[in-house]
XYZ file of N, CA and C in Angstrom:
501
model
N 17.375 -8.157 -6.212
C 16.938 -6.819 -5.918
C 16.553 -6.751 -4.441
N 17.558 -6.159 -3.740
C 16.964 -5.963 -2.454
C 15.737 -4.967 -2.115
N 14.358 -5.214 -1.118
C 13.675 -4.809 -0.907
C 13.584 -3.544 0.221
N 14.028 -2.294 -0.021
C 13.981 -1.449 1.112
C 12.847 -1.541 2.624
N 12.747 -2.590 2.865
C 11.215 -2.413 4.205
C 12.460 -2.284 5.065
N 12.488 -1.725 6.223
C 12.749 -1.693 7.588
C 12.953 -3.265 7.913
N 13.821 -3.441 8.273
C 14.711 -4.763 8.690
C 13.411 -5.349 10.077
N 12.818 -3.911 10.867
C 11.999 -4.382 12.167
C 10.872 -4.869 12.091
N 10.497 -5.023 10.617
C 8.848 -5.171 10.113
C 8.428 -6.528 9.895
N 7.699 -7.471 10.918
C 8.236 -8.510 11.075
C 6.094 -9.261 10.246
N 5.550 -8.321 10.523
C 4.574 -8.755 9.943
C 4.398 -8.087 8.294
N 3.379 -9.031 7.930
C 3.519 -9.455 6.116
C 1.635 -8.765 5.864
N 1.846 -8.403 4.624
C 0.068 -8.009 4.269
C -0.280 -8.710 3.527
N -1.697 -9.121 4.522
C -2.476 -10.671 3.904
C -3.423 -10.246 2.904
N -3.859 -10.936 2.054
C -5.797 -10.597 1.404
C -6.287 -11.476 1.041
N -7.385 -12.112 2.079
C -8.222 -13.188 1.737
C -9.203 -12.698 1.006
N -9.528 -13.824 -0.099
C -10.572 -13.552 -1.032
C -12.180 -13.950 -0.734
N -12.761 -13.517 -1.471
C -14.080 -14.004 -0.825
C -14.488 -15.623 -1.287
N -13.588 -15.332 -2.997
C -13.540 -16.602 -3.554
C -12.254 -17.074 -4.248
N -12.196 -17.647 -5.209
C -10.922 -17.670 -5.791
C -11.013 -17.246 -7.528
N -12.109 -17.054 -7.568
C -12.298 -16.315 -8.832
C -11.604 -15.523 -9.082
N -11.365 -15.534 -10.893
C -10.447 -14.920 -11.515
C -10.543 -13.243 -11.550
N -9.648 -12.507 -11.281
C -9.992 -11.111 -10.970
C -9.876 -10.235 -12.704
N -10.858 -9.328 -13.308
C -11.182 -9.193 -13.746
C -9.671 -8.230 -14.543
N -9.293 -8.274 -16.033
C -8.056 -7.430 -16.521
C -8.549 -6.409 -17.184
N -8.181 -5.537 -17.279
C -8.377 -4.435 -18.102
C -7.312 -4.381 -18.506
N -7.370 -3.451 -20.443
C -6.481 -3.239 -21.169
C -5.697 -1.838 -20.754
N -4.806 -2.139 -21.099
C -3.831 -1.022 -20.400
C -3.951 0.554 -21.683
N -4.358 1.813 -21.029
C -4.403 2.783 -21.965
C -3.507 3.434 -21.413
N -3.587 4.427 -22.826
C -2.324 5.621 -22.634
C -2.970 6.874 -21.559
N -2.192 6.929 -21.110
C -1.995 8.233 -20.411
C -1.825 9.333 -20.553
N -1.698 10.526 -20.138
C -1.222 12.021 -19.824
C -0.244 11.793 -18.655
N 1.121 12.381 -19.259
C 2.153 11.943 -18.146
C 2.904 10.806 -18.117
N 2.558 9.982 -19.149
C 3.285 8.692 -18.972
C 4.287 8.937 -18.703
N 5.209 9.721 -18.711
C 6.982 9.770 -18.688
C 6.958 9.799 -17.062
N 5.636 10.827 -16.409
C 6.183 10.753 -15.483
C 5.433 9.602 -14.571
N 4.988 8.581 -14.808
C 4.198 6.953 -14.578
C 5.390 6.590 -14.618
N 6.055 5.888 -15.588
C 7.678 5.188 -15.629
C 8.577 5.720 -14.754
N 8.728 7.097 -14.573
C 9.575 7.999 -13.484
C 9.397 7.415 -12.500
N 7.936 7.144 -11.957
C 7.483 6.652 -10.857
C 7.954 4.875 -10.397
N 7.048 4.111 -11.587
C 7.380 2.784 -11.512
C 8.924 2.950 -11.687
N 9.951 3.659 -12.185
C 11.171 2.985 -12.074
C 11.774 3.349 -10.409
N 11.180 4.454 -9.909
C 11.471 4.674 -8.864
C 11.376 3.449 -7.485
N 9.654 2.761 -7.693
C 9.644 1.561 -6.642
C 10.257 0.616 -7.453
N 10.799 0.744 -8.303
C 11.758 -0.895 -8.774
C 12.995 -1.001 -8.111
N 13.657 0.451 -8.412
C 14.951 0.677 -7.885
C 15.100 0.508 -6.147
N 13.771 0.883 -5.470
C 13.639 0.556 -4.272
C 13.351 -0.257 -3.445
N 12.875 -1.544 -4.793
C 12.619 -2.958 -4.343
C 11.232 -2.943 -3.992
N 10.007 -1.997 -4.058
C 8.908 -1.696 -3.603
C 8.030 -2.793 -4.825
N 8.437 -2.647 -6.206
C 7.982 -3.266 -7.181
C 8.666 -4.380 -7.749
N 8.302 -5.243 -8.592
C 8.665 -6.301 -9.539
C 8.029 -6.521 -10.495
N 8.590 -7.072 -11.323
C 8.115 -7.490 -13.186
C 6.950 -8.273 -12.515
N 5.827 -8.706 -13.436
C 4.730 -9.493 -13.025
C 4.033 -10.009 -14.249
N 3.977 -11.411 -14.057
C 2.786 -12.382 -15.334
C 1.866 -12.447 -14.818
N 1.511 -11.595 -13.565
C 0.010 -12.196 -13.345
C -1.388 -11.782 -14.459
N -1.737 -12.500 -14.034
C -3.262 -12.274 -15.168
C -4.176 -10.867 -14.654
N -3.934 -10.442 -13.479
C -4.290 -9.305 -12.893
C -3.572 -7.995 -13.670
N -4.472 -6.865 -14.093
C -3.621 -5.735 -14.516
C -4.897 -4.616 -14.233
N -5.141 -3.939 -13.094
C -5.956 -3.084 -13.497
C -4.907 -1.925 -13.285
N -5.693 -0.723 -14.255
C -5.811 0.296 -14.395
C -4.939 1.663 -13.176
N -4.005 2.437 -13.844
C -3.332 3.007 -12.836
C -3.717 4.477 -13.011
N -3.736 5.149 -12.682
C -3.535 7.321 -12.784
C -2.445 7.838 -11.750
N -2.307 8.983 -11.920
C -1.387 9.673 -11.465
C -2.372 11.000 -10.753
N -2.168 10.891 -9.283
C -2.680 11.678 -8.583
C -1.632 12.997 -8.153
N -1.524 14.470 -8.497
C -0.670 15.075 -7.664
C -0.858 15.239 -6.332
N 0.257 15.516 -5.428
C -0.056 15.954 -4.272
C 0.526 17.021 -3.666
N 0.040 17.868 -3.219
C 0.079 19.237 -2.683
C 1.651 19.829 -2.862
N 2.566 18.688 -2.498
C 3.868 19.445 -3.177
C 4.137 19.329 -4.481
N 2.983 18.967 -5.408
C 4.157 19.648 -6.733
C 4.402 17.682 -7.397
N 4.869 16.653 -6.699
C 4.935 15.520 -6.523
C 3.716 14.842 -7.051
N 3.866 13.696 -7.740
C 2.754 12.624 -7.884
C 2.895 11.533 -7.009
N 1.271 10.561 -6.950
C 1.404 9.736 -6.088
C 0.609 8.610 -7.519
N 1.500 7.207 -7.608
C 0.531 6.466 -8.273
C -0.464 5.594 -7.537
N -1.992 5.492 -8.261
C -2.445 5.084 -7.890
C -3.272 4.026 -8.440
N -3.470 2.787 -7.679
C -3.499 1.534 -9.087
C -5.041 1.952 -8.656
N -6.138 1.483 -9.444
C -7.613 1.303 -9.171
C -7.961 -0.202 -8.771
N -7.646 -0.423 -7.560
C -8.261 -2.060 -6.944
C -9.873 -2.134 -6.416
N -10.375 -1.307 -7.281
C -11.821 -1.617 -6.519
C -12.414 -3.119 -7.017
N -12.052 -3.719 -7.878
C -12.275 -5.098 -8.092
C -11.882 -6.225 -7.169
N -10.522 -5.783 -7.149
C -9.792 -6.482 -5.835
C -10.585 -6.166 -4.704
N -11.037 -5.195 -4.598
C -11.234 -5.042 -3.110
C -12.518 -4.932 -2.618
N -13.311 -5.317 -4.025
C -15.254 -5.999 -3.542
C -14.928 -7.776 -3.430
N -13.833 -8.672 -3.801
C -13.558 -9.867 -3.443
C -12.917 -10.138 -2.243
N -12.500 -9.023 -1.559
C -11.479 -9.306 -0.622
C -12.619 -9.152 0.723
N -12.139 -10.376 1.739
C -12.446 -10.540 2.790
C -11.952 -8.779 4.031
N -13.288 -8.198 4.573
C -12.794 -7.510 5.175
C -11.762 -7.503 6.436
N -11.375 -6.434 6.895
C -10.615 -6.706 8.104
C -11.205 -5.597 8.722
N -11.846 -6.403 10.119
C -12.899 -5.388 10.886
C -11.541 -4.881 11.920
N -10.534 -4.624 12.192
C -9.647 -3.868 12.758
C -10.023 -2.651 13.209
N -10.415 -1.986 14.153
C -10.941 -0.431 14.105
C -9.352 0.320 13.842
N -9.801 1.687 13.057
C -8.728 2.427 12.939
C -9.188 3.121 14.579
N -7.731 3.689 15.001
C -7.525 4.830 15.726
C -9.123 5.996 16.080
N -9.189 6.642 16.899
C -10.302 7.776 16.824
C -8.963 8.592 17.537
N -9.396 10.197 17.125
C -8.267 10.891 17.116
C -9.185 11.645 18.468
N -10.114 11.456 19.001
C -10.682 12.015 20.410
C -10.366 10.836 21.580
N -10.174 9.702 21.552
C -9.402 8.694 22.585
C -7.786 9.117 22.873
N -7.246 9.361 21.249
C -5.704 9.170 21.248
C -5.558 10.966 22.099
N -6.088 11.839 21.427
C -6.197 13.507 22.545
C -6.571 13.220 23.986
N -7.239 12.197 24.457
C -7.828 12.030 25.751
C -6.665 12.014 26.035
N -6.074 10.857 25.712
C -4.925 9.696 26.384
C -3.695 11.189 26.641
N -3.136 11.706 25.482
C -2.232 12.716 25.713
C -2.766 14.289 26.417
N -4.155 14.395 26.236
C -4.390 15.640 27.011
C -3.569 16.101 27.889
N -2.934 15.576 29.208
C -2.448 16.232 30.497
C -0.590 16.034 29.830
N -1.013 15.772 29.435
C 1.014 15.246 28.594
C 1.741 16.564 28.799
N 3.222 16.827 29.607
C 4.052 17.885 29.586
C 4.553 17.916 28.183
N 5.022 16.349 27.955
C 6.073 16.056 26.303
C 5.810 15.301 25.677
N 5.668 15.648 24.514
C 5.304 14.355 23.208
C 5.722 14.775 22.574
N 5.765 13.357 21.734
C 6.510 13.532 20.187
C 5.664 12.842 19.036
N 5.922 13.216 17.938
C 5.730 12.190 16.450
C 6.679 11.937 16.105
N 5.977 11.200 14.866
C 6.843 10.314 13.784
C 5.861 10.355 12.968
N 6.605 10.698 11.834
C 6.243 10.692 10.578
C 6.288 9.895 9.551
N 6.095 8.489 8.792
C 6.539 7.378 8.724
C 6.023 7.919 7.142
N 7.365 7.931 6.385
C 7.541 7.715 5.154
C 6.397 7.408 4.485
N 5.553 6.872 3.425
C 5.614 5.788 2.697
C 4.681 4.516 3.539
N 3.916 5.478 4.635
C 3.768 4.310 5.828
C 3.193 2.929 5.433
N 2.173 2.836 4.109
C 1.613 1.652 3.570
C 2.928 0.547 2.905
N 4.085 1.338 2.531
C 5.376 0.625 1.832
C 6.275 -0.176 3.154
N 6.094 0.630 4.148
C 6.677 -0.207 5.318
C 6.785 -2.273 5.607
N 5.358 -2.621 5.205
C 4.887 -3.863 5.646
C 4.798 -4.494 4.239
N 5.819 -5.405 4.363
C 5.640 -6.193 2.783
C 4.611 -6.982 2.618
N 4.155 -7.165 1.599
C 3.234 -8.578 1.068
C 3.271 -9.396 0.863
N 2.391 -10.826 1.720
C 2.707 -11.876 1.784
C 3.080 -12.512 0.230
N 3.925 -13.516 0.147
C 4.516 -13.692 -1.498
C 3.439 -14.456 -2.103
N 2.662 -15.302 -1.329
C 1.206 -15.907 -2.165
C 0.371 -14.205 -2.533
N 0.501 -13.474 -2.091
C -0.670 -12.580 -2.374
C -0.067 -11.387 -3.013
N 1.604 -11.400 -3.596
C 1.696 -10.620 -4.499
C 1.603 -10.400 -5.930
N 1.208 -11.334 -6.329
C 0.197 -11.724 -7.678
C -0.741 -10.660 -8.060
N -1.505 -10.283 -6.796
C -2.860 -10.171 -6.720
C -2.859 -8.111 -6.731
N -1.572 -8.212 -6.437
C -0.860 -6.496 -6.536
C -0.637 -5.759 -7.752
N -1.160 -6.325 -8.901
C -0.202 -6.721 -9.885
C -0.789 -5.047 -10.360
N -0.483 -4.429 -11.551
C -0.952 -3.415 -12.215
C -0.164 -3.235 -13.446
N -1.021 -2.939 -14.782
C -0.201 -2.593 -16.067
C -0.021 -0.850 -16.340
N 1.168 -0.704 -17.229
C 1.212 0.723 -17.408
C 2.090 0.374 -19.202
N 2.019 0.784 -19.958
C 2.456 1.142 -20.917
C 3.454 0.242 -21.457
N 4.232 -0.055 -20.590
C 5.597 -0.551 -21.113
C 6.099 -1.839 -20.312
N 4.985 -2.148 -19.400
C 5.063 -3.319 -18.739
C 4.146 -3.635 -17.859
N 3.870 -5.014 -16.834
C 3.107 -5.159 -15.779
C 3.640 -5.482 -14.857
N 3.875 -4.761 -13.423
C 4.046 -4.895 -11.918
C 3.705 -5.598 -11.014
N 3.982 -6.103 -9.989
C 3.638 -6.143 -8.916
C 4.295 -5.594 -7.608
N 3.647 -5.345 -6.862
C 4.157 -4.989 -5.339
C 4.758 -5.947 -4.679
N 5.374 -5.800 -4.152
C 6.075 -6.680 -3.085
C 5.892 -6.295 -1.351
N 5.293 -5.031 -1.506
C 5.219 -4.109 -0.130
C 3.608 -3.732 0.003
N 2.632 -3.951 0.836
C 1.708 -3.189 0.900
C 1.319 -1.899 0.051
N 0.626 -1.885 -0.847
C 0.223 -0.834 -1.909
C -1.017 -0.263 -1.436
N -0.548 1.078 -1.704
C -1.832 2.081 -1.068
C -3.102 1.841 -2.036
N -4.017 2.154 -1.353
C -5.505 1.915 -2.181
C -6.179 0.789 -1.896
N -5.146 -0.568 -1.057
C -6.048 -1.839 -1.296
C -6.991 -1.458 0.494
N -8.527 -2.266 0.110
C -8.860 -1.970 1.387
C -8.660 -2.627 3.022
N -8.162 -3.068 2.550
C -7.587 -3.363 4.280
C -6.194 -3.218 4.500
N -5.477 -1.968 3.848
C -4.281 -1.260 4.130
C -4.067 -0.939 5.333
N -5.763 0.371 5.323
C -5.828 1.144 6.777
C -5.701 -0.103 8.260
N -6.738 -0.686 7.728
C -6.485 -1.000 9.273
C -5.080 -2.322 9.415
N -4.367 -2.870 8.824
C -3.388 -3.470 8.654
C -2.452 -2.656 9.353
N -2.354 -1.256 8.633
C -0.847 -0.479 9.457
C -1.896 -0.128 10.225
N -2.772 0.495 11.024
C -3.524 0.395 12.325
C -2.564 -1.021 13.487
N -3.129 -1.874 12.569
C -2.758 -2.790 13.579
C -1.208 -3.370 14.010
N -0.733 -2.900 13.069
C 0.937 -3.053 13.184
C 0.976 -1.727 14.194
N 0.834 -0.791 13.410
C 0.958 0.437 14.831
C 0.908 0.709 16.117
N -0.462 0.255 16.185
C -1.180 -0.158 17.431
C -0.164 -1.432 18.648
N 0.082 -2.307 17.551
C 0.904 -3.239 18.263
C 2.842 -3.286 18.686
N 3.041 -2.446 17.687
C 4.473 -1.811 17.545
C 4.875 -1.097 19.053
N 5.703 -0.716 19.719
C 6.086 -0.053 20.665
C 6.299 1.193 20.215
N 6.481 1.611 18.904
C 6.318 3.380 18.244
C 5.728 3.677 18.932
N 4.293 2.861 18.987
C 2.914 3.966 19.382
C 2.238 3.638 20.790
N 3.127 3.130 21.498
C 2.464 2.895 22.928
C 2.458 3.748 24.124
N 1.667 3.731 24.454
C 2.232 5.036 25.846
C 2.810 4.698 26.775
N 3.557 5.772 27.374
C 4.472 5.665 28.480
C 4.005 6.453 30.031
């Protein structure tokens, strides 16, 4: 199964633990929407975003809409992510990045897909991605939104990328 990331994405998403303790499972319940949960999970399978998973990890997923009409899944890692070593990375302040372009004749964006799916996960730490839904258990293979040191991870890929540098 090939993995859709951007061929240019040369860094991997780490998560050090605080310990190595076993992360806590919850039983997988039914939903509202399940059809459209599977819609979803078959969608990052087909895109290489997901994979089958034995890990002993399974928490808990919902289905968030978002403003178009669209769902976004979302696993609940707050377990994962009171064990996980922080990453003091500062995000962006959006009154430095206006300084910097204030006098600017021309600029542009980019709008980056999926931007947390961009940066895959290191393969020791996709275990730890894992999530159950109904009819099976997952893991990520790509940076999954919700874990906490997402933000500043693509921060720091960003930051370091030539996308976002000034000219």
């Amino acid at each position: 199964m090939t993995c859709h990331v951007p061929p240019w994405t040369r860094r991997k998403f780490r998560m050090k633990l605080i310990s190595n303790q076993a992360l806590t499972c919850h039983p997988c319940r039914r939903f509202p929407k399940e059809e459209e949960i599977v819609k979803t999970v078959d969608d990052l399978l087909e895109k290489g975003f997901v994979e089958p998973s034995k890990s002993p990890c399974s928490p808990p997923v919902v289905l968030v809409e978002k403003k178009d009409g669209s769902y976004r899944l979302c696993v609940d890692y707050r377990i994962l992510n009171e064990t996980t070593i922080k990453d003091p990375f500062p995000l962006p302040r959006i009154e430095v990045f206006l300084a910097k372009i204030g006098n600017s004749t021309v600029s542009s964006t980019l709008d980056l897909h999926s931007g947390c799916h961009q940066i895959p996960v290191k393969k020791e730490d996709v275990p730890k991605t894992a999530f159950a839904i109904h009819n099976g258990k997952y893991q990520y293979r790509v940076m999954p939104f919700g874990l906490v040191n997402a933000p500043s991870t693509f921060s720091r890929y960003m930051t370091s990328s030539a996308i976002c540098r000034s000219f």
